[in-house]
Coordinates of C-alpha atoms in Angstrom, one line a residue:
Chain P
M1 CA -32.6 -23.1 24.8
T2 CA -31.5 -25.0 27.5
Y3 CA -32.6 -28.7 29.6
P4 CA -31.9 -27.5 33.0
V5 CA -34.0 -30.5 33.7
K6 CA -33.8 -34.0 31.8
G7 CA -35.6 -37.5 33.1
E8 CA -35.8 -41.0 30.4
H9 CA -37.9 -43.5 30.7
L10 CA -37.9 -43.9 34.6
H11 CA -39.3 -46.4 36.0
K12 CA -39.8 -46.8 39.4
K13 CA -40.9 -49.6 41.7
F14 CA -41.0 -50.2 45.7
K15 CA -41.9 -53.6 46.3
K16 CA -44.6 -54.9 43.7
Q17 CA -45.8 -52.1 43.5
I18 CA -45.0 -49.4 40.4
V19 CA -44.8 -46.7 40.9
L20 CA -43.3 -45.1 37.6
D21 CA -43.8 -46.2 34.3
D22 CA -42.0 -45.0 30.8
V23 CA -41.7 -41.0 32.8
S24 CA -40.1 -38.8 30.5
L25 CA -39.9 -35.4 30.8
T26 CA -37.7 -32.7 29.1
L27 CA -38.4 -29.1 31.4
R28 CA -37.4 -26.0 29.1
E29 CA -35.8 -23.1 30.8
G30 CA -37.8 -20.3 32.2
E31 CA -41.3 -22.1 32.0
I32 CA -43.0 -23.0 34.6
Y33 CA -44.2 -26.7 34.6
G34 CA -46.8 -27.6 36.8
L35 CA -47.0 -31.0 37.7
I36 CA -50.7 -32.6 37.7
G37 CA -53.1 -36.0 39.3
P38 CA -54.3 -37.5 41.9
S39 CA -52.8 -38.3 44.5
G40 CA -50.1 -41.4 44.8
A41 CA -49.9 -40.9 41.0
G42 CA -46.3 -40.4 41.8
K43 CA -45.7 -36.7 41.4
T44 CA -43.9 -36.9 45.2
T45 CA -41.1 -39.4 43.6
L46 CA -40.7 -38.2 40.0
V47 CA -39.9 -35.1 41.8
K48 CA -37.2 -36.6 44.0
I49 CA -35.9 -38.9 41.5
L50 CA -35.4 -35.9 39.3
L51 CA -33.4 -34.4 42.7
G52 CA -31.1 -37.4 42.9
L53 CA -33.2 -37.9 46.1
E54 CA -33.8 -41.4 45.2
K55 CA -32.4 -43.8 42.7
A56 CA -35.1 -45.3 39.9
D57 CA -34.9 -48.3 38.6
S58 CA -33.6 -47.4 35.6
G59 CA -33.7 -44.1 33.6
N60 CA -31.2 -41.4 33.2
V61 CA -31.8 -37.9 34.6
E62 CA -29.8 -34.9 34.0
L63 CA -29.6 -31.5 35.7
F64 CA -28.5 -28.7 33.9
E65 CA -27.3 -31.1 31.0
Q66 CA -24.7 -33.5 32.9
K67 CA -24.9 -35.7 35.4
P68 CA -26.3 -34.9 38.5
T69 CA -23.2 -33.9 41.0
L70 CA -23.1 -31.9 44.3
S71 CA -22.5 -28.3 42.5
A72 CA -25.7 -28.9 41.3
F73 CA -27.9 -28.4 44.1
R74 CA -26.0 -25.3 44.7
S75 CA -28.3 -23.6 41.6
L76 CA -31.8 -26.3 42.6
G77 CA -34.6 -25.0 45.3
Y78 CA -36.4 -27.9 46.8
M79 CA -38.9 -27.8 48.9
A80 CA -40.4 -31.3 50.3
Q81 CA -44.5 -32.1 51.1
S82 CA -43.9 -31.8 54.6
D83 CA -42.0 -28.2 55.7
A84 CA -38.8 -29.6 56.9
L85 CA -38.3 -26.5 59.4
Y86 CA -36.0 -27.2 62.5
N87 CA -39.3 -26.6 65.1
E88 CA -36.6 -25.4 67.6
L89 CA -35.1 -22.6 65.4
S90 CA -36.7 -19.5 65.3
A91 CA -37.5 -18.6 61.7
Y92 CA -34.6 -16.2 61.5
Q93 CA -32.3 -18.5 62.2
N94 CA -33.2 -21.7 60.0
L95 CA -32.8 -19.5 57.1
E96 CA -29.9 -18.3 58.3
F97 CA -29.0 -22.1 58.4
F98 CA -30.4 -23.4 54.9
A99 CA -28.3 -20.2 53.3
S100 CA -25.5 -21.4 55.5
I101 CA -25.2 -24.1 53.6
Q102 CA -25.9 -22.9 49.9
G103 CA -23.1 -21.0 50.4
L104 CA -23.8 -18.1 51.7
R105 CA -22.4 -15.1 54.3
G106 CA -21.8 -12.6 55.6
K107 CA -23.6 -9.8 54.7
A108 CA -25.6 -10.8 51.7
K109 CA -26.5 -13.4 53.5
K110 CA -29.0 -11.6 55.5
Q111 CA -29.4 -9.1 53.4
R112 CA -31.2 -11.6 51.7
I113 CA -33.4 -13.1 54.2
L114 CA -35.2 -9.9 54.5
E115 CA -35.3 -10.1 51.1
V116 CA -36.5 -14.0 51.0
A117 CA -38.6 -13.1 54.1
K118 CA -40.5 -10.7 52.7
N119 CA -41.1 -11.3 49.5
V120 CA -43.2 -14.5 51.6
G121 CA -44.8 -11.9 54.1
L122 CA -43.2 -13.2 56.8
D123 CA -40.4 -10.2 57.2
Q124 CA -42.2 -9.0 60.3
D125 CA -42.2 -12.6 62.3
L126 CA -38.0 -13.8 61.7
K127 CA -37.3 -13.6 65.5
K128 CA -40.0 -15.9 66.4
G129 CA -39.8 -19.7 67.4
V130 CA -41.2 -21.7 64.2
A131 CA -42.7 -23.9 66.7
Q132 CA -45.2 -20.5 67.1
F133 CA -45.7 -20.9 62.8
S134 CA -49.5 -21.6 62.3
G135 CA -49.2 -24.4 59.1
G136 CA -49.3 -21.5 56.6
M137 CA -46.7 -19.6 58.1
R138 CA -44.7 -23.1 58.0
R139 CA -45.1 -23.3 54.9
R140 CA -44.3 -20.1 53.8
L141 CA -40.7 -20.3 55.5
S142 CA -40.5 -23.5 54.1
L143 CA -41.3 -22.2 50.0
A144 CA -38.6 -19.4 52.1
A145 CA -35.6 -21.5 53.0
A146 CA -36.6 -23.1 49.1
L147 CA -35.4 -19.2 47.5
V148 CA -32.8 -18.0 49.3
H149 CA -30.2 -18.9 47.6
E150 CA -31.7 -18.0 44.3
P151 CA -31.9 -21.1 42.7
R152 CA -32.0 -21.1 38.7
L153 CA -34.4 -24.2 39.5
Y154 CA -36.9 -24.6 41.9
L155 CA -39.1 -28.7 42.4
L156 CA -41.6 -27.4 44.8
D157 CA -43.7 -30.0 46.0
E158 CA -47.4 -29.3 47.1
P159 CA -46.0 -25.7 48.0
T160 CA -49.6 -23.8 48.4
V161 CA -51.3 -26.8 49.7
G162 CA -53.4 -25.4 52.7
L163 CA -52.5 -22.2 51.8
D164 CA -55.2 -19.6 52.2
P165 CA -56.8 -17.7 48.3
L166 CA -54.5 -14.4 49.1
I167 CA -51.2 -15.5 49.5
R168 CA -51.5 -18.4 47.8
R169 CA -51.9 -16.0 45.0
D170 CA -49.2 -13.6 46.3
I171 CA -47.7 -17.1 45.6
W172 CA -48.0 -17.4 42.6
T173 CA -47.1 -13.7 41.8
L174 CA -43.9 -14.3 42.9
F175 CA -44.1 -17.3 40.9
H176 CA -44.5 -15.5 37.7
F177 CA -42.1 -12.4 39.1
L178 CA -38.9 -15.5 39.5
R179 CA -39.8 -17.0 36.0
S180 CA -39.6 -13.6 35.1
K181 CA -35.8 -13.0 35.6
G182 CA -35.0 -16.6 34.1
A183 CA -36.0 -19.7 37.1
T184 CA -37.1 -22.3 35.6
I185 CA -39.8 -23.8 38.2
I186 CA -41.9 -27.6 38.3
V187 CA -44.7 -27.6 40.7
T188 CA -46.3 -30.4 42.2
T189 CA -50.5 -29.7 42.8
H190 CA -53.4 -31.2 42.7
V191 CA -55.1 -27.8 43.2
M192 CA -56.9 -27.2 39.5
D193 CA -57.5 -23.4 39.4
E194 CA -53.5 -23.3 39.8
V195 CA -52.9 -25.0 36.1
S196 CA -53.6 -22.1 34.4
Q197 CA -51.6 -20.3 36.2
C198 CA -48.5 -23.1 34.2
D199 CA -46.9 -22.5 31.3
R200 CA -47.2 -26.4 30.2
V201 CA -48.8 -29.2 32.5
G202 CA -48.0 -33.2 32.7
L203 CA -51.2 -34.8 33.8
L204 CA -49.3 -38.1 35.8
S205 CA -51.4 -41.3 36.2
D206 CA -51.2 -44.2 37.7
G207 CA -46.9 -44.1 37.1
H208 CA -47.8 -42.3 33.1
L209 CA -47.3 -39.1 32.3
I210 CA -50.4 -39.7 30.0
A211 CA -50.7 -36.2 28.8
E212 CA -48.4 -33.4 28.0
G213 CA -49.0 -29.4 26.6
S214 CA -49.7 -25.7 28.1
P215 CA -53.1 -26.1 29.4
K216 CA -55.4 -24.4 26.1
E217 CA -53.6 -27.3 24.0
L218 CA -54.7 -29.5 26.2
T219 CA -58.3 -28.5 26.5
E220 CA -58.4 -27.9 22.7
Q221 CA -57.0 -31.7 21.9
Y222 CA -58.9 -33.4 24.2
N223 CA -61.7 -30.6 23.8
V224 CA -63.3 -30.6 27.0
E225 CA -63.6 -27.3 29.6
T226 CA -61.2 -27.6 31.5
V227 CA -57.6 -29.8 32.7
E228 CA -58.9 -31.2 34.5
D229 CA -61.7 -33.2 32.3
V230 CA -59.1 -34.6 30.8
F231 CA -57.8 -37.1 33.2
L232 CA -61.9 -38.0 33.4
V233 CA -61.2 -38.6 29.1
K234 CA -58.2 -40.2 29.3
E235 CA -60.1 -43.1 32.0
G236 CA -63.1 -43.3 29.7
A237 CA -61.4 -43.9 26.9
K238 CA -59.4 -46.7 29.2
G239 CA -62.4 -48.6 30.3
Chain Z
M1 CA -15.7 -26.8 56.3
S2 CA -18.4 -24.2 56.4
N3 CA -20.7 -26.0 56.2
L4 CA -19.6 -28.5 58.6
L5 CA -19.7 -24.9 61.0
A6 CA -23.2 -23.7 59.8
M7 CA -24.1 -27.5 60.3
A8 CA -22.7 -27.2 64.2
R9 CA -24.0 -24.0 64.8
R10 CA -27.4 -25.1 64.2
I11 CA -27.0 -27.9 66.7
I12 CA -25.9 -25.6 69.1
H13 CA -28.6 -23.0 68.3
Q14 CA -31.6 -26.3 68.8
I15 CA -29.9 -27.5 71.9
L16 CA -29.7 -23.9 73.1
R17 CA -33.6 -23.0 72.2
D18 CA -35.1 -26.3 74.0
K19 CA -34.9 -25.9 77.8
R20 CA -35.8 -28.9 78.3
T21 CA -33.5 -30.7 76.8
L22 CA -30.1 -29.1 78.1
A23 CA -31.9 -29.3 81.4
L24 CA -32.2 -32.9 80.4
L25 CA -29.2 -33.1 79.7
I26 CA -27.5 -31.9 82.1
I27 CA -29.5 -31.5 85.8
A28 CA -31.0 -35.2 85.0
P29 CA -27.6 -36.9 85.5
L30 CA -26.9 -34.6 88.8
L31 CA -29.7 -35.2 90.2
I32 CA -29.5 -39.6 89.8
L33 CA -26.2 -39.0 90.7
T34 CA -26.6 -37.8 93.5
L35 CA -29.7 -40.4 94.7
V36 CA -27.4 -42.7 93.4
W37 CA -24.6 -41.6 96.2
Y38 CA -27.5 -41.5 99.0
I39 CA -28.6 -44.9 98.1
F40 CA -25.1 -46.0 98.3
G41 CA -23.2 -43.7 100.1
A42 CA -25.3 -44.9 102.5
K43 CA -23.9 -45.8 105.9
T44 CA -25.4 -49.5 106.2
S45 CA -28.1 -49.7 108.5
E46 CA -28.1 -52.0 111.7
P47 CA -30.1 -55.1 111.7
N48 CA -32.9 -55.5 114.5
L49 CA -32.3 -59.2 116.2
A50 CA -33.5 -60.5 119.3
I51 CA -31.9 -63.0 122.5
I52 CA -34.5 -65.7 124.0
N53 CA -33.6 -68.1 126.2
Y54 CA -30.9 -65.9 128.6
Q55 CA -31.8 -66.0 131.7
N56 CA -29.8 -69.5 132.7
S57 CA -27.2 -68.5 129.6
D58 CA -23.7 -68.3 130.6
L59 CA -23.6 -66.6 126.4
L60 CA -25.3 -64.1 127.6
P61 CA -22.7 -61.5 127.6
A62 CA -21.8 -62.0 124.2
F63 CA -25.4 -61.0 123.2
K64 CA -25.4 -56.9 124.6
A65 CA -28.8 -55.3 126.2
S66 CA -28.0 -52.7 123.4
D67 CA -27.4 -55.1 120.0
Y68 CA -29.8 -58.0 121.2
Q69 CA -33.3 -57.2 122.5
R70 CA -34.8 -59.5 125.1
M71 CA -37.8 -61.6 124.4
S72 CA -39.9 -64.2 125.7
P73 CA -40.3 -66.9 122.9
L74 CA -43.2 -66.0 121.6
E75 CA -42.9 -62.5 121.4
A76 CA -40.1 -62.9 119.3
H77 CA -41.6 -65.1 117.4
Q78 CA -44.4 -62.7 116.6
A79 CA -41.6 -59.6 116.3
L80 CA -40.1 -61.7 113.2
A81 CA -43.3 -62.6 111.7
D82 CA -44.3 -58.5 112.1
K83 CA -40.7 -57.7 111.0
K84 CA -39.8 -55.6 113.1
I85 CA -36.5 -57.9 113.9
D86 CA -34.7 -59.6 110.6
A87 CA -33.1 -62.4 113.1
Y88 CA -33.5 -63.8 117.1
V89 CA -30.6 -66.7 118.6
D90 CA -32.3 -69.0 121.0
L91 CA -29.0 -69.2 124.1
K92 CA -30.4 -72.8 124.6
N93 CA -27.4 -75.7 123.9
P94 CA -27.3 -76.1 121.1
V95 CA -27.8 -71.9 120.0
K96 CA -29.8 -71.6 117.6
V97 CA -30.2 -68.3 114.8
H98 CA -34.3 -67.9 113.0
L99 CA -34.0 -65.9 110.2
E100 CA -37.0 -63.0 108.7
G101 CA -34.7 -64.3 105.5
S102 CA -37.6 -62.6 103.1
D103 CA -34.4 -60.0 102.6
P104 CA -31.0 -61.4 101.4
S105 CA -28.7 -58.3 102.4
R106 CA -30.8 -58.1 105.7
N107 CA -30.6 -62.2 105.9
G108 CA -26.1 -60.9 105.5
L109 CA -26.3 -57.6 108.1
A110 CA -27.7 -59.9 110.8
M111 CA -25.3 -63.1 110.1
N112 CA -22.4 -60.7 109.9
K113 CA -23.5 -59.4 113.8
I114 CA -24.5 -62.8 115.1
Q115 CA -21.9 -64.2 113.9
K116 CA -19.3 -61.6 115.5
S117 CA -21.8 -62.2 118.7
M118 CA -20.6 -65.8 118.8
Q119 CA -17.0 -65.1 118.7
K120 CA -17.0 -63.3 121.6
V121 CA -19.1 -66.6 123.2
Q122 CA -15.7 -68.6 122.1
Q123 CA -13.7 -66.5 124.0
I124 CA -15.9 -66.5 126.7
S125 CA -16.4 -70.3 126.2
I126 CA -12.7 -70.7 126.0
T127 CA -12.4 -68.2 129.3
K128 CA -14.1 -70.2 131.1
M129 CA -12.1 -73.5 130.4
Q130 CA -9.4 -71.9 131.4
T131 CA -10.7 -70.7 134.7
Q132 CA -11.3 -74.7 135.1
L133 CA -8.0 -75.8 133.7
K134 CA -6.5 -73.4 136.4
S135 CA -8.4 -74.6 139.4
V136 CA -7.7 -78.1 138.5
I137 CA -3.6 -77.3 138.4
Q138 CA -3.9 -75.4 141.8
N139 CA -5.8 -78.8 143.4
Q140 CA -3.1 -80.5 142.3
Q141 CA -0.4 -77.8 143.4
K142 CA -2.1 -78.5 146.7
A143 CA -1.5 -82.2 146.3
I144 CA 1.6 -82.0 145.6
Q145 CA 3.2 -79.7 148.3
A146 CA 0.9 -81.9 150.8
Q147 CA 2.7 -85.3 150.2
Q148 CA 5.7 -83.4 149.5
Q149 CA 5.4 -82.3 152.9
I150 CA 5.3 -85.7 153.8
M151 CA 8.5 -86.0 151.5
K152 CA 9.9 -83.8 154.3
Q153 CA 9.2 -85.6 157.2
M154 CA 10.5 -88.8 155.7
T155 CA 13.3 -87.8 155.0
I156 CA 14.0 -86.3 158.4
A157 CA 12.6 -89.8 159.9
M158 CA 15.5 -91.0 156.9
Q159 CA 18.4 -88.8 158.3
Q160 CA 17.4 -90.0 162.3
Y161 CA 17.6 -94.3 161.5
A162 CA 19.4 -94.6 158.0
P163 CA 21.6 -91.8 156.9
S164 CA 23.1 -93.7 154.1
I165 CA 20.5 -95.1 152.0
L166 CA 19.3 -91.7 152.6
I167 CA 22.9 -90.2 150.6
A168 CA 22.4 -93.3 148.4
I169 CA 19.1 -92.0 147.3
Q170 CA 19.4 -88.5 147.0
Q171 CA 22.4 -89.1 145.1
Q172 CA 20.6 -91.6 142.3
A173 CA 17.6 -88.6 142.0
P174 CA 17.1 -86.8 139.4
K175 CA 17.7 -82.5 139.2
P176 CA 14.4 -81.1 139.6
E177 CA 14.0 -78.7 136.7
Q178 CA 12.8 -75.1 137.5
P179 CA 9.5 -75.0 135.6
A180 CA 8.5 -73.1 132.6
K181 CA 6.8 -70.1 133.8
M182 CA 3.5 -69.9 131.6
Q183 CA 3.0 -67.7 129.3
A184 CA 0.2 -65.3 128.5
P185 CA -0.6 -66.1 125.0
E186 CA 0.4 -63.4 122.4
K187 CA -2.5 -61.5 120.7
V188 CA -3.1 -62.1 117.4
S189 CA -4.3 -59.3 115.1
L190 CA -4.9 -58.8 111.4
D191 CA -3.4 -55.6 109.9
V192 CA -4.6 -54.2 106.8
S193 CA -3.0 -52.6 104.4
Y194 CA -4.5 -51.7 100.5
L195 CA -3.0 -51.3 97.5
H196 CA -5.6 -49.1 95.9
G197 CA -8.3 -47.2 97.6
N198 CA -8.7 -47.4 101.4
D199 CA -11.0 -48.6 104.3
S200 CA -13.7 -45.4 103.5
L201 CA -14.2 -46.3 100.1
N202 CA -18.1 -47.4 99.9
T203 CA -20.2 -49.4 97.2
F204 CA -20.4 -46.1 95.5
D205 CA -16.8 -45.5 95.5
A206 CA -16.5 -48.3 93.2
F207 CA -19.8 -47.5 91.5
G208 CA -19.3 -43.7 90.7
P209 CA -17.2 -44.6 87.9
A210 CA -19.3 -47.1 85.9
M211 CA -22.3 -44.7 86.5
V212 CA -20.5 -41.3 84.7
G213 CA -19.7 -44.1 81.7
I214 CA -24.1 -44.9 82.3
F215 CA -25.6 -42.0 82.5
V216 CA -23.7 -40.2 80.0
F217 CA -24.1 -42.3 77.0
L218 CA -27.5 -42.8 78.5
F219 CA -28.4 -39.2 77.6
I220 CA -26.3 -38.7 75.1
F221 CA -28.0 -42.1 73.2
M222 CA -31.3 -40.6 74.0
I223 CA -30.8 -36.6 72.6
G224 CA -29.0 -37.8 70.2
G225 CA -30.7 -40.2 68.1
V226 CA -34.2 -38.6 68.3
S227 CA -32.1 -35.0 67.1
F228 CA -31.5 -36.7 63.7
L229 CA -34.7 -38.7 64.0
R230 CA -36.5 -35.8 64.0
E231 CA -33.6 -34.6 60.2
R232 CA -35.7 -37.9 58.8
T233 CA -39.2 -37.4 59.4
T234 CA -39.6 -33.6 59.3
G235 CA -37.8 -33.8 55.9
T236 CA -34.7 -31.5 56.7
L237 CA -32.1 -34.5 55.9
D238 CA -33.9 -34.4 52.8
R239 CA -33.4 -30.8 51.9
L240 CA -29.9 -30.9 52.7
M241 CA -29.6 -34.0 50.6
A242 CA -30.8 -31.6 48.2
S243 CA -27.9 -29.1 48.8
P244 CA -24.5 -29.0 47.7
I245 CA -23.4 -30.2 51.7
K246 CA -21.4 -33.2 51.9
N247 CA -22.2 -36.1 53.9
Y248 CA -19.5 -36.4 55.9
Q249 CA -20.5 -33.2 56.9
I250 CA -23.4 -33.8 58.3
I251 CA -22.6 -36.2 60.6
W252 CA -19.3 -34.3 61.9
G253 CA -21.4 -31.2 62.1
Y254 CA -23.1 -33.2 64.4
M255 CA -20.5 -34.4 66.4
I256 CA -18.6 -30.8 67.1
G257 CA -22.2 -29.6 67.5
F258 CA -23.2 -31.8 70.2
G259 CA -19.4 -32.4 71.3
L260 CA -19.6 -28.3 72.9
F261 CA -22.9 -29.3 75.7
V262 CA -21.1 -32.9 76.0
I263 CA -17.9 -30.8 76.5
V264 CA -19.9 -28.8 79.3
Q265 CA -22.2 -32.1 80.9
S266 CA -19.1 -34.4 81.4
F267 CA -17.2 -31.1 82.9
I268 CA -20.2 -30.5 85.4
L269 CA -20.5 -33.8 86.5
T270 CA -17.2 -34.8 87.0
C271 CA -16.9 -31.5 89.1
Y272 CA -19.6 -32.0 90.4
L273 CA -18.6 -36.1 91.9
V274 CA -15.2 -35.0 93.1
Y275 CA -15.8 -32.2 94.2
V276 CA -20.3 -31.8 96.0
L277 CA -20.4 -35.6 96.4
K278 CA -16.9 -36.3 96.8
I279 CA -16.1 -39.9 95.8
Y280 CA -13.0 -41.6 95.5
N281 CA -10.7 -40.2 92.8
V282 CA -6.5 -40.0 93.3
G283 CA -6.4 -39.8 89.4
S284 CA -6.5 -36.3 87.5
I285 CA -9.9 -34.3 86.2
A286 CA -8.4 -33.8 82.9
D287 CA -8.1 -37.6 82.1
V288 CA -12.1 -38.3 83.8
L289 CA -13.2 -36.2 81.1
I290 CA -11.1 -37.2 78.6
I291 CA -12.6 -40.4 79.1
V292 CA -16.2 -39.5 79.9
F293 CA -15.7 -37.0 76.8
I294 CA -14.1 -39.9 74.6
L295 CA -17.4 -42.1 75.9
S296 CA -20.2 -40.0 74.3
F297 CA -18.9 -39.7 70.9
S298 CA -19.1 -43.3 70.7
A299 CA -22.5 -43.1 71.9
L300 CA -23.3 -40.1 69.5
S301 CA -22.4 -42.3 66.5
L302 CA -23.8 -44.8 67.5
S303 CA -27.5 -43.2 68.6
I304 CA -27.2 -42.3 65.1
L305 CA -26.7 -45.0 63.6
L306 CA -29.4 -46.8 65.0
S307 CA -31.6 -44.1 64.4
T308 CA -31.6 -45.1 60.7
A309 CA -33.3 -48.1 62.3
A310 CA -36.2 -46.9 63.6
K311 CA -39.5 -44.9 62.1
N312 CA -40.2 -42.8 65.1
E313 CA -39.6 -41.8 69.0
L314 CA -40.9 -44.8 70.3
Q315 CA -39.1 -47.1 68.1
M316 CA -35.8 -44.8 68.7
F317 CA -37.0 -44.9 72.4
Q318 CA -37.4 -49.5 72.6
F319 CA -33.8 -49.4 71.9
I320 CA -32.6 -48.1 74.8
P321 CA -33.2 -51.8 76.5
L322 CA -31.5 -53.7 74.0
V323 CA -28.7 -51.3 74.0
I324 CA -28.3 -49.6 77.5
V325 CA -30.0 -52.3 79.8
P326 CA -27.1 -54.4 79.0
Q327 CA -24.1 -52.7 78.8
V328 CA -25.4 -51.9 83.0
F329 CA -25.2 -54.8 83.9
L330 CA -21.8 -55.8 81.4
S331 CA -20.4 -52.7 82.7
G332 CA -18.4 -53.6 85.3
L333 CA -21.3 -52.4 87.8
F334 CA -21.4 -55.9 89.0
P335 CA -18.7 -59.4 88.5
I336 CA -17.9 -60.8 85.6
D337 CA -15.5 -63.1 86.2
T338 CA -17.8 -65.4 86.7
L339 CA -20.1 -65.1 83.6
P340 CA -20.1 -67.4 81.2
R341 CA -17.7 -66.8 78.1
W342 CA -20.3 -65.7 75.3
V343 CA -21.7 -63.1 78.1
Q344 CA -18.6 -61.7 78.7
M345 CA -17.9 -61.5 74.9
I346 CA -21.1 -59.3 74.5
G347 CA -19.1 -57.1 77.6
N348 CA -16.8 -56.9 75.4
L349 CA -18.3 -54.8 73.1
M350 CA -20.6 -52.1 75.1
P351 CA -18.5 -48.7 75.1
I352 CA -19.2 -49.0 79.1
H353 CA -17.7 -51.0 79.8
Y354 CA -14.3 -50.2 78.6
S355 CA -14.8 -46.5 79.8
T356 CA -15.5 -47.9 83.4
E357 CA -12.5 -49.7 83.4
A358 CA -10.6 -46.5 81.9
L359 CA -12.5 -44.3 85.0
R360 CA -11.3 -46.6 87.8
N361 CA -7.8 -46.7 85.7
I362 CA -7.8 -43.2 86.8
M363 CA -9.6 -43.1 90.1
I364 CA -9.4 -45.1 92.1
R365 CA -6.1 -46.9 91.3
G366 CA -4.9 -43.5 90.2
T367 CA -3.0 -44.9 86.7
G368 CA -2.0 -42.4 85.0
F369 CA -2.1 -41.9 81.0
A370 CA -0.4 -46.0 80.3
G371 CA -3.6 -47.3 82.6
W372 CA -6.1 -45.8 80.4
W373 CA -5.2 -45.0 76.9
L374 CA -5.7 -48.5 75.5
D375 CA -9.8 -48.9 76.7
G376 CA -9.8 -45.0 75.5
L377 CA -8.6 -45.8 72.1
V378 CA -10.9 -48.6 71.4
L379 CA -14.0 -46.3 72.7
I380 CA -12.3 -44.1 69.7
I381 CA -11.9 -47.1 67.2
F382 CA -16.5 -47.4 68.4
S383 CA -16.8 -44.3 67.5
L384 CA -14.8 -43.6 63.9
V385 CA -16.5 -47.3 62.6
F386 CA -20.5 -45.6 63.9
I387 CA -19.0 -43.1 62.3
T388 CA -17.9 -44.2 58.9
L389 CA -21.2 -46.5 58.7
N390 CA -23.6 -43.3 59.1
I391 CA -21.8 -41.3 56.5
F392 CA -22.3 -44.2 54.6
T393 CA -25.2 -44.8 55.1
I394 CA -26.8 -41.5 54.2
R395 CA -24.7 -41.7 51.0
A396 CA -27.0 -44.9 50.4
S397 CA -29.9 -42.9 50.5
R398 CA -27.6 -40.0 47.9
P399 CA -27.5 -42.0 45.1
L400 CA -26.3 -39.5 42.4
A401 CA -23.9 -37.7 45.2

């Protein structure tokens, strides 16, 4: 078993505010890991540190069992909380650009773009300008841009926010399909019904990883109905 | 390398699809230059002038009716207050000038014209003096002739009564010399020759080189800065940083992508100036293009650098009064030789200062490579410094790569 992402004893402060306080996290290959917690709990910061977009004040990060390098990014798909698209370009031009900087060329690139567009249900809209896209379409195109180079590891920051339930279900089907092909996925969310679809979840609250395990284990361990209730139990214990 | 090209291609696509930006980049400078051309290239207007108390004045011929309206003192005073005339001249002795005074350039025009007329006034008084002098001389000549007449009669009388004394007197008398003939004074004329340019060189011709620099710099600065700022605010820069692209490829990709439009923009702008507005140019167009091209690279790299200090578009535009406006004033549009040393030092740190110098050398003085290579080199150094700083800035926000 290999560990695509490993973070050990991560600390991060923004000025005086402690965002992450001794967070350790290891992902197993081929799992969907849900990072859940209220807004401001530090989910996005944790993802950015694992990616190497931000530097932790202390602690170690390993990608694919080595210090992160530029070439590690080739096997990594990142989707930020913002859509991170070029509004002036068409959907196709956006995907074409991200595919190019990930090293895809020629026919393979074109084929791959059509494939991911179909995966997220945008194959009819490739020629449209992104500026005309609805919020949901933008979100899906952003996801497609993270998928286009077939990475082994996905870091997806709230990929389904603002999507209607039908599309959300399709996207989760896609995640399961990607996992079946061996990909590892880390997803942040605060939609609780998505939690049950994860293999493991980590509960992040005020910069601490307060609990970790499969949804089933957690509900049994804390003797509650849903994973959401674990937060309440933990908060209650603190108070 | 292919990442670099992908970057550049993306920027080209972005600009091509954004018609407004494209228009701003190419049409806006043409419009503004045309406007400036009309303002500075137009013939200077004639001042409106009047004279009063002219009825009994000898100076009247110096003030032609086509240049000076004839007015009564009351009329003139009112016209001056209504700004219908810029000045009036009181021809009473001594001559007085009354100026409207609120616009220094109109004052200058009026005074210029009046002083020219005053030169004529002096000529008039000189000719008057000459005629007076002539009549004095003529009177004296008449008196001398009358005396000579008397002398002749006396000589005749002497010959009759004392011829020996007469001979003695005639021998002792000095020989009269022929009086020198009066020569007309030679007319003094001014012969003007120009080392550079010619007498048709107007303000716009002198401003033109600076204008080209300012507009190219301004528009590239705005579009380049906002474009890179958006890359950060929309999160696409994060996505780039989570990809295998190298830091220098991001920055140079920008340079190349924008570079293409800069070539097109500077080509159109320069051709428009030289062939349509017919700005004075004795140098080669290729040299002009090279300088404009290098300048826009420094504008682009500076704007990318400053965009890291801005959080949104508004903050980006707040740099314009700070970065562009001082360059306009210190670029060479206005003489800076008399300014305090520290202001001149600031001027030396401004890219447009060098482009103006180089473009003036090329377009007006017609110097070849020798006249602009140093300014060009300074501009290249500016760009390289800004680009290097940009790469370091990106590296700082990408701790792992």
